[in-house]
XYZ file of C-alpha atoms in Angstrom:
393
model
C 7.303 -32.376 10.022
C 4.583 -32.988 7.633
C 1.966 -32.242 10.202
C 3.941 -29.592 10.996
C 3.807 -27.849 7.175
C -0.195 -28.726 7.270
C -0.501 -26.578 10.285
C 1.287 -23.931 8.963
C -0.709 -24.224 5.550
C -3.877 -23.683 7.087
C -2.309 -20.759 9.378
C -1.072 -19.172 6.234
C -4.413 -19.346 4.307
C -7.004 -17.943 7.151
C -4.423 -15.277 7.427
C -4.053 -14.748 3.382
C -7.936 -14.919 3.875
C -8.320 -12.250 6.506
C -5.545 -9.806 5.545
C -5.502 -10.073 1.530
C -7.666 -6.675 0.109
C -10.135 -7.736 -2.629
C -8.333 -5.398 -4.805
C -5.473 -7.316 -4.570
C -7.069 -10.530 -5.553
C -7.962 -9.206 -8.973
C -5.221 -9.953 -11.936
C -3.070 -7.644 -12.997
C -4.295 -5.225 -16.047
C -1.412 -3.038 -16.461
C 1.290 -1.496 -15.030
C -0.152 0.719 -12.639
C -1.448 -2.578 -10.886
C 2.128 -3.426 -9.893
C 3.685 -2.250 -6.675
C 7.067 -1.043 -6.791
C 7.310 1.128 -3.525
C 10.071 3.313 -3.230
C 10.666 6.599 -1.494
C 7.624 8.356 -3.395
C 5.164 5.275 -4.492
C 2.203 5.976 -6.289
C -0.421 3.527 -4.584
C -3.661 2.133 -6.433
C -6.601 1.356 -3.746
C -5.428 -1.839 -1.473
C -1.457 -1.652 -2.674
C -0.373 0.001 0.833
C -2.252 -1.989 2.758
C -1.366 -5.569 1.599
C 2.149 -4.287 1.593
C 2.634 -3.168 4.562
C 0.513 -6.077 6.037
C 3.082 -8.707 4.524
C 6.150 -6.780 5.296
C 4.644 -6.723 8.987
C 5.089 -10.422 8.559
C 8.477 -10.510 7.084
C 6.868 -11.998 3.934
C 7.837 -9.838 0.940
C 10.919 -11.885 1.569
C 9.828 -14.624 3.089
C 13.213 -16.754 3.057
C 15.169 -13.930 3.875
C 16.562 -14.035 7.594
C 14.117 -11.630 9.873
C 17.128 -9.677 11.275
C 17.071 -8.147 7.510
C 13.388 -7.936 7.828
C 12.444 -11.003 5.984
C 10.372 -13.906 7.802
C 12.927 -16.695 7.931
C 10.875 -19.621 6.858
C 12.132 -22.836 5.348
C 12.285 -23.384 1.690
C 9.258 -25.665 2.491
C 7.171 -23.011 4.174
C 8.170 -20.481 1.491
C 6.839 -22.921 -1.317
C 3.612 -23.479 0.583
C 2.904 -19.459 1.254
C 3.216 -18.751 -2.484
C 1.214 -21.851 -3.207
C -1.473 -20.288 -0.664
C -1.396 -16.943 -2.218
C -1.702 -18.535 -5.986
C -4.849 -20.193 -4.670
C -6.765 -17.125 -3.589
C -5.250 -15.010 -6.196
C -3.108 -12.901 -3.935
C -1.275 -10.181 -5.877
C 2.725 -9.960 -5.200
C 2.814 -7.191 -2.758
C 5.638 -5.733 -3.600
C 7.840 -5.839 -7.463
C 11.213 -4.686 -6.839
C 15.111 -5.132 -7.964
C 16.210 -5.036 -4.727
C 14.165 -8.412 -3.553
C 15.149 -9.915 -6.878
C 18.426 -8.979 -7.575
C 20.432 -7.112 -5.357
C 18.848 -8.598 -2.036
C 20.278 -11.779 -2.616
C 24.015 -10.609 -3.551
C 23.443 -7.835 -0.404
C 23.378 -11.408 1.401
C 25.846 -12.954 0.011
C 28.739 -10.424 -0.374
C 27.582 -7.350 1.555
C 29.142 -6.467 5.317
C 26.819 -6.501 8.184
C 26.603 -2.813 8.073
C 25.147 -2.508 4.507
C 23.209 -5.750 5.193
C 21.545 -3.727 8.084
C 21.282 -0.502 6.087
C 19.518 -1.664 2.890
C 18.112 -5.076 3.494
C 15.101 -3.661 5.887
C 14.101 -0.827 3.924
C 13.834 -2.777 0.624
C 11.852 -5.647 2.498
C 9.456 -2.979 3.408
C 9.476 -1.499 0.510
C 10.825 1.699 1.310
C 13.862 1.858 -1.685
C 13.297 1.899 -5.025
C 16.410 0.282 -6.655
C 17.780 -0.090 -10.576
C 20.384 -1.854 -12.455
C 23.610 -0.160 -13.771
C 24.914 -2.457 -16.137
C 24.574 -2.627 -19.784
C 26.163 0.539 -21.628
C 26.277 1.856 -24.931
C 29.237 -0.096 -26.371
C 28.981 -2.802 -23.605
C 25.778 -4.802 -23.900
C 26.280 -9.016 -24.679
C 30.099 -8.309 -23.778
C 29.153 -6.872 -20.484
C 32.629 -7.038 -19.587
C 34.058 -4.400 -22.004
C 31.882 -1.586 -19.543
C 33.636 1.360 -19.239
C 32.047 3.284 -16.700
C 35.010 4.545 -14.507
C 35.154 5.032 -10.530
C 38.175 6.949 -9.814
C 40.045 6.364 -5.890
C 39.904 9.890 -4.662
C 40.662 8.684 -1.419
C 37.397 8.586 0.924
C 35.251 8.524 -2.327
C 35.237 7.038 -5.765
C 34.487 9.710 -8.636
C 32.215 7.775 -11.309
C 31.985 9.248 -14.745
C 30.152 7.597 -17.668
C 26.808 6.046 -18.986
C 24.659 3.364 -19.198
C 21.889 2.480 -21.116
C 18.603 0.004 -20.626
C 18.703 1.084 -17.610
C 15.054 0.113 -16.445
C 13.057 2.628 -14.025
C 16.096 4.864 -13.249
C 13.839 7.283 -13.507
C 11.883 6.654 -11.134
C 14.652 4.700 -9.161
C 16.285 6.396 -5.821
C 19.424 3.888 -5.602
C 21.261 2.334 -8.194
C 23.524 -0.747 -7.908
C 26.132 0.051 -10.686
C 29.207 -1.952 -12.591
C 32.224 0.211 -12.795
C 36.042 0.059 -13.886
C 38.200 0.515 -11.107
C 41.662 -1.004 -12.924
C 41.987 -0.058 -16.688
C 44.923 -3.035 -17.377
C 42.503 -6.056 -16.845
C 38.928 -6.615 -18.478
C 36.569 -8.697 -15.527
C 40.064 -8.301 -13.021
C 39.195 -4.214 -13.425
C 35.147 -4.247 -12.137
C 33.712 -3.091 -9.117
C 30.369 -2.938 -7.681
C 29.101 0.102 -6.149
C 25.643 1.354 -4.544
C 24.654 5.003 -4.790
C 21.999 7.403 -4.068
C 20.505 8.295 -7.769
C 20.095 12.212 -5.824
C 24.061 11.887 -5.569
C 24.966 15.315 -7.276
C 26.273 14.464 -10.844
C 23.313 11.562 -11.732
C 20.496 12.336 -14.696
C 18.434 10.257 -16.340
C 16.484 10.323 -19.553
C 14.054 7.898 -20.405
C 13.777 6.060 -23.988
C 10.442 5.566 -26.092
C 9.665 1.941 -26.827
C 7.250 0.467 -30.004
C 5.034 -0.069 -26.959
C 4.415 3.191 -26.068
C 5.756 3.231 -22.760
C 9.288 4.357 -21.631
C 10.370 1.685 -18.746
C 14.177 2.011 -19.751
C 16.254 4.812 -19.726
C 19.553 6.096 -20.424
C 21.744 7.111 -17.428
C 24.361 9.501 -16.948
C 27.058 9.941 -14.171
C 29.605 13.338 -14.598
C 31.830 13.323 -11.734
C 29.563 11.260 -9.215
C 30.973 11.121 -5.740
C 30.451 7.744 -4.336
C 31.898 6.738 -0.375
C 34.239 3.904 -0.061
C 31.864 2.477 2.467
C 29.348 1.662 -0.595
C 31.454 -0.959 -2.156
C 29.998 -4.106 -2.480
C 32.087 -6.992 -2.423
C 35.995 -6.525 -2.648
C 37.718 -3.994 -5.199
C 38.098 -5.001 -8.668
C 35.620 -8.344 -7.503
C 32.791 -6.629 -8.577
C 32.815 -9.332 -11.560
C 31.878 -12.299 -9.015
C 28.824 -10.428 -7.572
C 27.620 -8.784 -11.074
C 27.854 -12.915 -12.428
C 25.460 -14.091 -8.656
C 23.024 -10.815 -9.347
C 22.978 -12.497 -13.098
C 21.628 -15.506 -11.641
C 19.152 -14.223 -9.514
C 18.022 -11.602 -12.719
C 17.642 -14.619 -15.136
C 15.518 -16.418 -12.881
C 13.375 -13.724 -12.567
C 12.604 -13.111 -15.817
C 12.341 -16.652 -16.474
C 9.681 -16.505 -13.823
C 7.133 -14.126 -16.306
C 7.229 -17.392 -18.491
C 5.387 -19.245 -15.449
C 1.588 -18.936 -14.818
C -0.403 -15.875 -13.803
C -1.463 -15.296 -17.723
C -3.536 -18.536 -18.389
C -6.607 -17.543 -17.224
C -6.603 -14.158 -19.027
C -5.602 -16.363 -22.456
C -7.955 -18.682 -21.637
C -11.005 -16.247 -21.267
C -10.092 -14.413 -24.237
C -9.913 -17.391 -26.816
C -13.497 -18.617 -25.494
C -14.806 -14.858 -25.295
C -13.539 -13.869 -29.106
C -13.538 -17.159 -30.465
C -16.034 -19.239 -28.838
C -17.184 -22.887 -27.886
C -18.199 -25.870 -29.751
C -21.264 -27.893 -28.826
C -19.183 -30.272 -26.669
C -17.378 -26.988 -25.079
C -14.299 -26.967 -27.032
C -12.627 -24.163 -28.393
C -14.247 -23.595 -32.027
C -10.928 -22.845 -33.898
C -9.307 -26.332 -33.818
C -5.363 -24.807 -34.356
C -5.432 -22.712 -31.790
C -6.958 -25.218 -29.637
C -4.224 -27.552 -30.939
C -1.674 -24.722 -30.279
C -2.940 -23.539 -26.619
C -2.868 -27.348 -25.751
C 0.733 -27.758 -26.544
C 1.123 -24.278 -24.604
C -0.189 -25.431 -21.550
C 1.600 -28.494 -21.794
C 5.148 -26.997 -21.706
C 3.399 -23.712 -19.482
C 3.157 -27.228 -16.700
C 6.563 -28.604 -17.471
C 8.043 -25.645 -17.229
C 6.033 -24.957 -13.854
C 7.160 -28.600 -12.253
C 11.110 -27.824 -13.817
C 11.019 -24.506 -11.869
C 9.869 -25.680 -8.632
C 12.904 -28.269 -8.987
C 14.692 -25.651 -10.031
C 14.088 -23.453 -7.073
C 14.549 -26.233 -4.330
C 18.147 -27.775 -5.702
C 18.972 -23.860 -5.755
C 17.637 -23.651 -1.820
C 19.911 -26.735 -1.168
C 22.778 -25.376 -3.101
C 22.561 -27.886 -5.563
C 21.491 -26.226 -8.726
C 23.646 -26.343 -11.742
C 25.037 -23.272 -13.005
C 23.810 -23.413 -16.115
C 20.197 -23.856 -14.553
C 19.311 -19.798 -14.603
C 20.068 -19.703 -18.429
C 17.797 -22.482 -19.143
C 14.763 -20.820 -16.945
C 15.639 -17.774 -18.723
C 15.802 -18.499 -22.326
C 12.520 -20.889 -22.053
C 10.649 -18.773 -19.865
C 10.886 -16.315 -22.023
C 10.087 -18.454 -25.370
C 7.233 -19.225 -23.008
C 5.954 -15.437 -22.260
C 6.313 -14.812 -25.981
C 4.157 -17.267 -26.753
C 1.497 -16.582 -24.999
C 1.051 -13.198 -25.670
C 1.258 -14.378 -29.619
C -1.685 -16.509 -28.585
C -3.127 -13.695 -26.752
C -3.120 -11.962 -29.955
C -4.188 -14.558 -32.358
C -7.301 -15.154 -29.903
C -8.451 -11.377 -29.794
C -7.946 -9.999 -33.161
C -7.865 -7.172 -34.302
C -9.918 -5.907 -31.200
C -6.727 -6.238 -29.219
C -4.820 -4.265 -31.333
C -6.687 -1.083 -30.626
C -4.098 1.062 -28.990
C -6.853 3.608 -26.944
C -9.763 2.711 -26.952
C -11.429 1.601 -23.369
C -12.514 -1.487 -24.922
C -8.550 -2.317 -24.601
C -7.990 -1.081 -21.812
C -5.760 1.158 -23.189
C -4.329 -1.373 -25.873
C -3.032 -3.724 -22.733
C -2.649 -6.490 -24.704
C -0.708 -5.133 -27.502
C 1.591 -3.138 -25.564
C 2.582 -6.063 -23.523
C 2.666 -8.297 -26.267
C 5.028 -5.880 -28.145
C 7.178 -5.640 -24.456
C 7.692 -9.303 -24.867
C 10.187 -8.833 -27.631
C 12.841 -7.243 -25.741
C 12.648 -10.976 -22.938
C 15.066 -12.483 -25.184
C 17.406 -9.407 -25.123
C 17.533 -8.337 -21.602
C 19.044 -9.895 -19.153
C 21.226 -11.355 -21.442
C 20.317 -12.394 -24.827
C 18.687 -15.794 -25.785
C 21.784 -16.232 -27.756
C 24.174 -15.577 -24.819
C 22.291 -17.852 -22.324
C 22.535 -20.638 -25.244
C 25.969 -20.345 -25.427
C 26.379 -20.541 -21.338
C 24.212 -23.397 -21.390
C 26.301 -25.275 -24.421
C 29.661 -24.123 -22.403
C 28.812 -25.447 -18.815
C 26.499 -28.263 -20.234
C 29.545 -29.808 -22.382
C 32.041 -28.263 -19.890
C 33.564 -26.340 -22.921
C 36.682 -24.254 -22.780
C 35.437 -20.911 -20.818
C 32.474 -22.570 -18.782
């Protein structure tokens, strides 16, 4: 087996090698370098290209099973391909909600037929998918949501509005928590897919401190949604929105692991600059980027356990709220560092010396980590509860 997994590592990096564009080897400045896809992608030089050439392979899902267009490789393999790509740099080829979030419930809950409708086209990257969940008056107590979807028979009729709903805008499906039974609070929630052209669906995007608008506010007035688009069973919609949770958390945990080191690093010697004996010259931060990398690696070796007792079905289920809330301590803290290394250079907001003012607009981003996805609060509390096996866990 082991020989087997050597083979197969040096297979994986001649191809990474051959079929990676130099573009995509670069880090990511901003977002414009990310690829979402979606039914009208925007595509920087070298995005379509090392896209398409990994979803020719199956691997912009690597572990998912190929008859949903994935490449059906072994937790093993999939650990070595990302190590691969990691070592030469490789950009993800593809960023999107459906291969971090949906994908995975799709799997678990949906029917063959919706398995075989959506799970290709977002492996290619063909589908651009949000998030209904959070609404105005239903945000930490998720549960209170009162988005309805009326039984008309053939079709539900949705009517309502959420909020924070990220990239609806520029979204063509949405998978969307909505009240099916009135007399129950999780008993009443079901879990629907739509088309965001479904007549009845506008969007309007909100201004953050950053500058940018990622989230938006969504509205549905008398949305008609087939019965066929029900995922999971009726008024079970709870159970999958709870899995999707998972898979969310563990995502956004994942912005607390590496891929902004080097940037941090290169900045602090750039602005600050070296000692004689090639040490950083400002000895706090040095004492404070030390103690970063040090939990940057735990955290690394904590979610590569992480991600193989999940494989195995062995994770705890209070393991996504830990990733979560530390990852995103984590991000948060390096893009303070980020900050405290550039100065006030970095805080330029438009110049082309900041590209733009990158660094502050992501470092401003970083504050809402600990409120999406569930707050840091929340996942403390979930953590306490299935930790100590407290009433509610």
């Amino acid at each position: 087996m082991t020989e087997d997994l050597e083979t197969f590592r040096a297979e994986t990096r001649a191809w990474l090698e051959a079929n990676c564009p130099p573009e995509m080897r670069q880090p990511v400045r901003s977002d414009k370098d990310i690829n979402w896809g979606g039914r009208n992608p925007v595509f920087q030089p070298g995005q379509k290209e090392w896209m398409d050439a990994m979803a020719g392979r199956g691997w912009t899902v690597p572990d998912w099973p190929q008859a949903y267009g994935g490449g059906g490789l072994s937790p093993a393999q999939t650990k070595i391909l990302r190590e691969e790509m990691r070592k030469l740099g490789c950009r993800n080829p593809l960023n999107s909600f459906g291969i971090s979030m949906l994908g995975p419930a799709l799997l678990k809950y949906g029917t063959e037929e919706q398995k075989r409708e959506h799970l290709p086209r977002i492996a290619r990257g063909e589908i651009r998918w949000c998030q209904g969940y959070s609404e105005p008056n239903a945000g930490s107590d998720l549960a209170g949501l009162a988005t309805s979807a009326e039984d008309k028979g053939d079709h539900f009729l949705v009517n309502g509005q959420k909020v924070w709903t990220s990239y609806a805008d520029k979204a063509d499906w949405i998978f969307c928590l909505v009240r099916t039974d009135k007399s129950t609070k999780q008993g009443g929630i079901s879990f629907l897919l739509f088309d965001m052209e479904t007549p009845g669906v506008s969007t309007r995007p909100i201004l953050l401190i950053s500058g940018y608008s990622p989230f938006c506010e969504t509205f549905f007035d008398d949305v008609k949604v087939p019965k066929g688009n029900l995922l999971g069973e009726l008024n079970k919609g709870w159970d999958v929105a709870k899995y999707l949770l998972g898979h969310e958390r563990e995502m956004i945990s994942g912005m607390g692991n590496e891929g902004g080191n080097k940037s941090l690093h290169a900045i602090a010697r750039d602005k600050v600059g070296l000692t004689e004996d090639g040490k950083l010259a400002d000895p706090l931060l040095r004492a404070q980027m030390a103690l970063f990398e040090v939990r940057t690696r735990a955290f690394g070796a904590m979610s590569e356990r992480f991600m193989d007792e999940l494989k195995a079905g062995r994770a705890h289920p209070a393991q996504p709220s830990m990733m979560k809330y530390y990852g995103t301590e984590l991000n948060k803290t390096r893009n303070e560092l980020m900050m405290a290394a550039g100065g006030s250079d970095l805080l330029e907001w438009e110049s082309d010396a900041s590209n733009g003012g990158a660094a502050a607009r992501a470092w401003l981003r970083t504050k809402a980590n600990s409120i999406e996805g569930g707050t840091s609060e929340i996942q403390l509390n979930i953590i306490a509860k299935r930790i100590l096996q407290l009433p509610g866990a």
